[in-house]
Coordinates of C-alpha atoms and ligand atoms in Angstrom, one line a residue:
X2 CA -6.5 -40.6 67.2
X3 CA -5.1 -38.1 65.5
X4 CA -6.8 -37.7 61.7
X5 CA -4.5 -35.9 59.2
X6 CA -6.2 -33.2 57.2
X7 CA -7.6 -34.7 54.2
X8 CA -10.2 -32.9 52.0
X9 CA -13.5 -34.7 50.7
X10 CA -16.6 -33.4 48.9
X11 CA -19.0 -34.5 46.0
X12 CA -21.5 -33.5 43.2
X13 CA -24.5 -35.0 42.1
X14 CA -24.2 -35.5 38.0
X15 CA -27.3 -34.7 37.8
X16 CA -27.0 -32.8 34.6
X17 CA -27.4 -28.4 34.4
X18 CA -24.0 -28.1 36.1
X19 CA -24.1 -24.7 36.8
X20 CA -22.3 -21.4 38.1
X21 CA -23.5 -22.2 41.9
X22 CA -22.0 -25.5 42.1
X23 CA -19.4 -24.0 40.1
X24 CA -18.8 -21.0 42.8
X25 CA -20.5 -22.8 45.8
X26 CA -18.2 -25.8 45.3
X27 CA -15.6 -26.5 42.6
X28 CA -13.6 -23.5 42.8
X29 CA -12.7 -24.3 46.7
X30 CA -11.9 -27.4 45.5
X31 CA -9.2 -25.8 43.0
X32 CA -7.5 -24.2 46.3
X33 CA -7.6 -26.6 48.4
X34 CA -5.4 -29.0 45.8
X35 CA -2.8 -26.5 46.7
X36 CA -2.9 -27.6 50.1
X37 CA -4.4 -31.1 51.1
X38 CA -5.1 -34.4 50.2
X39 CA -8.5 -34.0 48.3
X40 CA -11.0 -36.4 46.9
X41 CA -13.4 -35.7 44.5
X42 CA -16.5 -37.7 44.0
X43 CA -19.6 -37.5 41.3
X44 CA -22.0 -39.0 43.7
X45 CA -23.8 -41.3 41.6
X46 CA -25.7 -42.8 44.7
X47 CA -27.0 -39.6 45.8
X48 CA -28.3 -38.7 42.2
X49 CA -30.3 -42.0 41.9
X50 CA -32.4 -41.4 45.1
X51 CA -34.6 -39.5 42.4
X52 CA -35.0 -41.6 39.0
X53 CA -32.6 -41.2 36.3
X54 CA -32.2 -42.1 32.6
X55 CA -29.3 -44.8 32.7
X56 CA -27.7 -43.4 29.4
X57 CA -28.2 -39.8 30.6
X58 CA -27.0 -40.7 34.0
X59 CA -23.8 -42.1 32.3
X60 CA -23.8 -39.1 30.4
X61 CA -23.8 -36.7 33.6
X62 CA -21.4 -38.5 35.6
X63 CA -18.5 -37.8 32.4
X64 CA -19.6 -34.0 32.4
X65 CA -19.1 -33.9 36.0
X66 CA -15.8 -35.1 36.2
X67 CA -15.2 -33.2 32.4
X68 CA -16.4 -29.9 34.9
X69 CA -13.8 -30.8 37.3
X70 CA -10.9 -30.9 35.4
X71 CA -11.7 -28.0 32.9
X72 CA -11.8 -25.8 36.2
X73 CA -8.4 -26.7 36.9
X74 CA -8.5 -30.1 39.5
X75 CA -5.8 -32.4 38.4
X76 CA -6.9 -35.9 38.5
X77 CA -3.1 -37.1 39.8
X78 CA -3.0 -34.3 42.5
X79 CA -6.0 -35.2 43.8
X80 CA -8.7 -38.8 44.1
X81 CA -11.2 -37.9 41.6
X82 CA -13.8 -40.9 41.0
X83 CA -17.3 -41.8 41.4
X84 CA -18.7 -43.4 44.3
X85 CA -20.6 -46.5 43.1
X86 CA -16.9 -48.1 42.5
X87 CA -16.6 -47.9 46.0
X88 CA -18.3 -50.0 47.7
X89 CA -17.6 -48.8 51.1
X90 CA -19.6 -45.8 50.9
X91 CA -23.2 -48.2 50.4
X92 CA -21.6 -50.5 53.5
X93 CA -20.7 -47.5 55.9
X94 CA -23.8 -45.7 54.8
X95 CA -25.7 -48.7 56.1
X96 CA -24.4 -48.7 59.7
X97 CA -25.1 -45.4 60.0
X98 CA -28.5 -45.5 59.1
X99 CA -28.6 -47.7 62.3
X100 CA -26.1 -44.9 64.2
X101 CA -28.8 -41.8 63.1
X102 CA -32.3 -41.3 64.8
X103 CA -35.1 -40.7 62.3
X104 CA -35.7 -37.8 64.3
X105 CA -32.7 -36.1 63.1
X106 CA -33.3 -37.0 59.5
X107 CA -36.8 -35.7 60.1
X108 CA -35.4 -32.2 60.7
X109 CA -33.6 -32.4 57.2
X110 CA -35.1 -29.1 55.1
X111 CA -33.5 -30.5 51.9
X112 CA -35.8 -33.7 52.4
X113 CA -38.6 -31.6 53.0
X114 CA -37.8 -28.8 50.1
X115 CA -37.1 -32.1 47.5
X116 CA -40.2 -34.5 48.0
X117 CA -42.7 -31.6 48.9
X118 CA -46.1 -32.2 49.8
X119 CA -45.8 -35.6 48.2
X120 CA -43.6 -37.2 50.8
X121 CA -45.3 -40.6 50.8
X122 CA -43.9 -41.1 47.1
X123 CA -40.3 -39.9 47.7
X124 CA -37.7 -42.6 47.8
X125 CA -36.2 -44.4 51.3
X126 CA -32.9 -43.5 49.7
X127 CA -33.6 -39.3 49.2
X128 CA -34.8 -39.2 53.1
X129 CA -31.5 -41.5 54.1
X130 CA -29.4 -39.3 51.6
X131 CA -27.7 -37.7 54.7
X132 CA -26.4 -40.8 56.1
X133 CA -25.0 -41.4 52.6
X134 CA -23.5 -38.6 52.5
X135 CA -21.9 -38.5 56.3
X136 CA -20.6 -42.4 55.0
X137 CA -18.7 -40.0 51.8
X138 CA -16.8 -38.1 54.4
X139 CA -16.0 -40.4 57.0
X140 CA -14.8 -43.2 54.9
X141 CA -12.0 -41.4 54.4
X142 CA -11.9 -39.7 57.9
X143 CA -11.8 -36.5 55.7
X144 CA -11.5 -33.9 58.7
X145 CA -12.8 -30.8 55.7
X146 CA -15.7 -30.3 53.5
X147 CA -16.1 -27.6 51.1
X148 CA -19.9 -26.9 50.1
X149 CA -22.3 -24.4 49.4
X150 CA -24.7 -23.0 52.2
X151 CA -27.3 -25.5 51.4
X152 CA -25.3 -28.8 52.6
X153 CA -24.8 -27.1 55.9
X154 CA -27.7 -29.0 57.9
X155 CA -26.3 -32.0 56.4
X156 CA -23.2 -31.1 57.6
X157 CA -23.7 -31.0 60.9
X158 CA -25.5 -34.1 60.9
X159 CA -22.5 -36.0 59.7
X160 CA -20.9 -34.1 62.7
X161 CA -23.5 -36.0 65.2
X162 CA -23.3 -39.1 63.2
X163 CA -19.5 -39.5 63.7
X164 CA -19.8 -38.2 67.5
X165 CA -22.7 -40.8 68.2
X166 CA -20.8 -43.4 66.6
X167 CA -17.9 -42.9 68.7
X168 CA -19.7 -42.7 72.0
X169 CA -22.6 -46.2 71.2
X170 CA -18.8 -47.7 70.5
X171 CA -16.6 -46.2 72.9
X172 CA -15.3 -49.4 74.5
X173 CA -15.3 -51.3 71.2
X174 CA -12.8 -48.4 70.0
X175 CA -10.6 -48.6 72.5
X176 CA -10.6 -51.9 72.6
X177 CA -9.0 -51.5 69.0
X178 CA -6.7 -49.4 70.2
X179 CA -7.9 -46.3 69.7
X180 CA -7.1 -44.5 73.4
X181 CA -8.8 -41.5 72.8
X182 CA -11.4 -42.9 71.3
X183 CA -11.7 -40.7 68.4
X184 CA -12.5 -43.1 66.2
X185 CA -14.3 -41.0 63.0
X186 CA -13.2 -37.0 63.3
X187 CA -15.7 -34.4 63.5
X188 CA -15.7 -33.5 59.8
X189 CA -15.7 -29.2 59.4
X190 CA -17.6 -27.6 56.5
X191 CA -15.6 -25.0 54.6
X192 CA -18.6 -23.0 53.0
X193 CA -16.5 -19.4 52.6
X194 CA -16.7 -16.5 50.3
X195 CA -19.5 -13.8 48.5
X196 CA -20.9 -16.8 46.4
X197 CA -22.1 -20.0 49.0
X198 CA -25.2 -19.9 48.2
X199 CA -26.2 -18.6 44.5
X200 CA -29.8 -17.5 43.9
X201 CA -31.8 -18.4 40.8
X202 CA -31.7 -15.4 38.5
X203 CA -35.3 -15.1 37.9
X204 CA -36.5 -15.3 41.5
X205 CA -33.6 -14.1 44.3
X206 CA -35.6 -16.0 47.0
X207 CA -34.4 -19.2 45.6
X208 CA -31.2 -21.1 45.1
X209 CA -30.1 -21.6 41.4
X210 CA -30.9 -25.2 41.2
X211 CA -30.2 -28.0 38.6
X212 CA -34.4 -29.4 38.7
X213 CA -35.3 -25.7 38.2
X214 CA -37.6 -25.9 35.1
X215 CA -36.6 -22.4 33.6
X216 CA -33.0 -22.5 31.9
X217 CA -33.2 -18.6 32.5
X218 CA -32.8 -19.6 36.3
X219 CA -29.0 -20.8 35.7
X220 CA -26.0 -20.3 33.8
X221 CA -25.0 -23.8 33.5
X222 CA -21.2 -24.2 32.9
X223 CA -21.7 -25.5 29.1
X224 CA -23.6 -22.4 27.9
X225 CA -22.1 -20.7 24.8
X226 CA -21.0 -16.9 25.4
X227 CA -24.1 -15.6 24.1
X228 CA -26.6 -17.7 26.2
X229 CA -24.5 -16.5 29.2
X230 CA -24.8 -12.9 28.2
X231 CA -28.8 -13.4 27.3
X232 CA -29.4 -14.9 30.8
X233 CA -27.5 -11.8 33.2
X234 CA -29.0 -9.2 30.5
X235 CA -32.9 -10.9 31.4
X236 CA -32.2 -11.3 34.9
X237 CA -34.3 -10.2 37.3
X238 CA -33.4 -7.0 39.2
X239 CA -35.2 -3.9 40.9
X240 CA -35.2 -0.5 39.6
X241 CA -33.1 1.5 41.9
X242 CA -29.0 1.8 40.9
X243 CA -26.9 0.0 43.3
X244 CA -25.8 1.1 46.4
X245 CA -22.0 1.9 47.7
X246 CA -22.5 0.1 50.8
X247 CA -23.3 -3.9 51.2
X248 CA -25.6 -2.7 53.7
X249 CA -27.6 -1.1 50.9
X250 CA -28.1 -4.6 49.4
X251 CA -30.7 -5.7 52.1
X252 CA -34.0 -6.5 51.3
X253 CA -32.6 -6.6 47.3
X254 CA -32.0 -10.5 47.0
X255 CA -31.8 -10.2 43.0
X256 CA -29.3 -7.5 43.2
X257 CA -27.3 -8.8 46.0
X258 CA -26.6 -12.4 44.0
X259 CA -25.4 -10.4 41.0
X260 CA -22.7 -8.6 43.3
X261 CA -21.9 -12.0 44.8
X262 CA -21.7 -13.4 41.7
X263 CA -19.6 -10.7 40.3
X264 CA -17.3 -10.6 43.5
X265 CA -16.6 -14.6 43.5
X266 CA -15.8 -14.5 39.6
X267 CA -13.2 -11.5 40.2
X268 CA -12.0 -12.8 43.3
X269 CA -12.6 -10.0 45.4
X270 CA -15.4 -9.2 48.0
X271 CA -18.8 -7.7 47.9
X272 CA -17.8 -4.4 49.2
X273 CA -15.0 -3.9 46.5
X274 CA -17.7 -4.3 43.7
X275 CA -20.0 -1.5 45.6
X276 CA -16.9 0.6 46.0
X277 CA -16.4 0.4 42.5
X278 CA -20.2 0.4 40.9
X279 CA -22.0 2.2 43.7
X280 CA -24.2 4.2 42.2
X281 CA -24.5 2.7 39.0
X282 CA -27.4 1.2 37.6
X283 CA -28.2 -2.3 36.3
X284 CA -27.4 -1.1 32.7
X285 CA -23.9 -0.6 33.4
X286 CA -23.5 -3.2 36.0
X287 CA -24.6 -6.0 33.8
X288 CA -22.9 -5.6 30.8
X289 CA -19.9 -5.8 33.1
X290 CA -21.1 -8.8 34.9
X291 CA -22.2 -10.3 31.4
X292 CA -18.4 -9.6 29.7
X293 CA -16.8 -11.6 33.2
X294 CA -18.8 -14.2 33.2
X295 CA -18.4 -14.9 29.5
X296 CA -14.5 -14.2 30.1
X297 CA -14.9 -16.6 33.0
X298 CA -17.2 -19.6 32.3
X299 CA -17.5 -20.3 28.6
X300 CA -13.3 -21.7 28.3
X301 CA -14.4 -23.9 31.1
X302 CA -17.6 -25.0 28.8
X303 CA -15.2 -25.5 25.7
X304 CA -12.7 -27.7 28.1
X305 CA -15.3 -29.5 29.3
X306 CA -16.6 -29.7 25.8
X307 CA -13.1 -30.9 24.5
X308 CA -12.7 -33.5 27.5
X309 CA -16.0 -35.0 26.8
X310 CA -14.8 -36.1 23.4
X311 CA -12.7 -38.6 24.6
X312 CA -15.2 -41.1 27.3
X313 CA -12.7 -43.7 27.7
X314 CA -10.0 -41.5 29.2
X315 CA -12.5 -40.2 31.3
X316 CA -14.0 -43.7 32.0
X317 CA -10.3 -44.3 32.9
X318 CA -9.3 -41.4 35.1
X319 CA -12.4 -42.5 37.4
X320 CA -11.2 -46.2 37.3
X321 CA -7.9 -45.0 38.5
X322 CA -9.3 -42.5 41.4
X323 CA -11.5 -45.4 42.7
X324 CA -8.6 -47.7 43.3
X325 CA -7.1 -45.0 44.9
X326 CA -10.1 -43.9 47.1
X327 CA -10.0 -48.1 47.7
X328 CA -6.8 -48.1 49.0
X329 CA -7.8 -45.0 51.9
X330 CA -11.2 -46.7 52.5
X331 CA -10.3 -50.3 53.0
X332 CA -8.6 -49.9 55.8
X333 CA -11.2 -47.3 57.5
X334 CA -14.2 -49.8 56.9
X335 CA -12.4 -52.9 57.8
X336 CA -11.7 -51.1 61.0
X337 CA -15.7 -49.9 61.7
X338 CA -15.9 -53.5 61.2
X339 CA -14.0 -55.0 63.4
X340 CA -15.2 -51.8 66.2
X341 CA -19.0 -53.0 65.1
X342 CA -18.2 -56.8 66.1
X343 CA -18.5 -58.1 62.2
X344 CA -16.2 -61.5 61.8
X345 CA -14.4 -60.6 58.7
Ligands
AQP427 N1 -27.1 -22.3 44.3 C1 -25.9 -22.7 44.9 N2 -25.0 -21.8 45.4 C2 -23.9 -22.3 45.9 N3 -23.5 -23.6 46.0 C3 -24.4 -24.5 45.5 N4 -24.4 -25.8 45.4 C4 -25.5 -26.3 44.8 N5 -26.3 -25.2 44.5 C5 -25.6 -24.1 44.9 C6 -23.3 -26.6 45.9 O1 -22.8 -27.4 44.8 C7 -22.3 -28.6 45.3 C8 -22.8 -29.8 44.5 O2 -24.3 -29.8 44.6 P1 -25.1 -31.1 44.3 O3 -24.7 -31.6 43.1 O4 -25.1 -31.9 45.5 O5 -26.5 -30.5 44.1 P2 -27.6 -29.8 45.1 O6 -26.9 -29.2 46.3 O7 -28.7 -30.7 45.4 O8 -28.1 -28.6 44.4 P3 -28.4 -28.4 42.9 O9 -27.1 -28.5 42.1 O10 -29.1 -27.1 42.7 O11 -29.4 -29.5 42.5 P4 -30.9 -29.7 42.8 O12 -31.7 -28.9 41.8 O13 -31.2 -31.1 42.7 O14 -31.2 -29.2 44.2 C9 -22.7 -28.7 46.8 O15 -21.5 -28.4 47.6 C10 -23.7 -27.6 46.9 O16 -23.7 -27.1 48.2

């Protein structure tokens, strides 16, 4: 079956959007509307497998698509909706929680990293959450993901969910016509670039994370100009200046994310920051990195500020990407229904 190339990826509106998922995430999605079908989902499924406030939730899933469009995605270029108007993504998520082996979803470190040494009390739904999210992709037999580092495992278990799915049903496929028997594609993750996976600015061993309790840890993309400056001027860093090689940056995780960071916001690669501030120190570095980021972030903040002002054409944009998203899903499930044996 041949699958045309169609972009899919999501965010969690958890609240503390911030400059990973910003880097990590929705500037590839800006490119890629240049070049493919996208869609764009808040994944509001995903975000309950931990508890949320209801009103905050509803809250979080408006900033999230206010975050997409302030950073440039156009809502009639691309599908841009949130997935619990879909129902397709709750029905294919539940056959493939009877395609995957709990042995794969055992090897999940995002499971392990999330409900920590109280696994007994996490949710069914945060240890399924990679079947929910392989359901996301395949719906749409998107064939392209863009993500950050950390959704690579998860990744390549949408990879074996697909493949498994289309050798437990081989003769079913075919039997719908599908000779090559290709039914779902082998989705590929697009994770590309100095920033995939940002680190927390107070501790360069971790990722910058949303349920981080320190605010220092993250520029989220609604802080004002001088909370964005405060946060690079107090991040952590070592005392040496920085080298003119990127093979000078090993063993210095704190000052390797602020070149990353630097080189995703100007576009340019880690090496052409060294070749320009080799040698320098963290004085001179960060004021630089503190006057891009402001330049960078903080209009996206006031967008997104702006957007948020008005819920009901937000409410409405999502309406709008869901029947959309419908009209590409229906099909694709009705199909896994009919390859399953469901009388429909
Ligand atoms: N630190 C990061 N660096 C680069 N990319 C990142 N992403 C997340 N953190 C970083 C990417 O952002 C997209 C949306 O992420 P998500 O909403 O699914 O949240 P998450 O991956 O669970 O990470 P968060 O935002 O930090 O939340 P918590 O604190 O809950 O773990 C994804 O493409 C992700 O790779």
């Amino acid at each position: 079956m041949k699958h045309q190339e169609r972009v899919f990826s999501g965010v969690q509106p958890t609240g503390n959007l911030h400059l990973g998922n910003y880097l990590g995430a929705i500037t590839k999605f800006v490119t890629l509307q240049e070049s493919h079908q996208c869609l764009y989902c808040v994944v509001d499924m995903h975000a309950i497998t931990v508890w949320q406030d209801p009103a905050e939730l509803r809250g979080n899933i408006r900033e999230v698509t206010a975050a997409f469009i302030a950073s440039g995605l156009d809502p009639k270029k691309n599908i841009i909706f949130n997935q619990s108007q879909v129902s397709g993504h709750a029905e294919l998520a539940w056959v493939f929680n009877c395609v995957a082996r709990m042995g794969w979803l055992n090897r999940m470190t995002q499971f392990k990293e999330k409900a920590g040494k109280h696994k007994e009390n996490a949710s069914v739904g945060l240890f399924s959450y990679p079947n929910l999210m392989a359901a996301d992709i395949l719906l749409y037999h998107a064939t392209h993901v863009p993500v950050g580092e950390d959704q690579k495992q998860h990744l390549e278990l949408a990879r074996d969910i697909a493949q498994k799915f289309n050798v437990d049903f081989a003769d079913a496929i075919k039997a719908a016509g599908i000779e090559d028997g290709l039914f779902f594609p082998q989705p590929e993750p697009l994770i590309q670039g100095p920033a995939t996976r940002v680190m927390s600015l107070r501790d360069g061993s971790k990722k910058m994370s949303k349920s981080d309790p320190s605010d220092m840890s993250r520029i989220t993309m609604t802080d004002d100009q001088d909370t964005i400056a405060k946060k690079i001027r107090k991040a952590k860093t070592d005392p040496e200046a920085l080298p003119s090689e990127v093979d000078g940056l090993e063993g210095r995780p704190e000052a390797a994310n602020l070149v990353g960071i630097y080189a995703a916001l100007k576009g340019c690669s880690k090496q052409d920051v060294l070749t320009e501030f080799g040698g320098a120190q963290f004085s001179v570095f960060k004021p630089a990195l503190a006057e891009l980021a402001v330049e960078q972030v903080s209009p996206i903040g006031e967008e997104m500020r702006r957007i948020l002002n008005d819920p009901a054409e937000i409410d409405n944009i999502l309406r709008n990407g869901a029947t959309r998203a419908r009209e590409i899903s229906e099909p694709i499930m009705a199909k896994t229904k009919e390859i399953i044996g469901f009388i429909q």
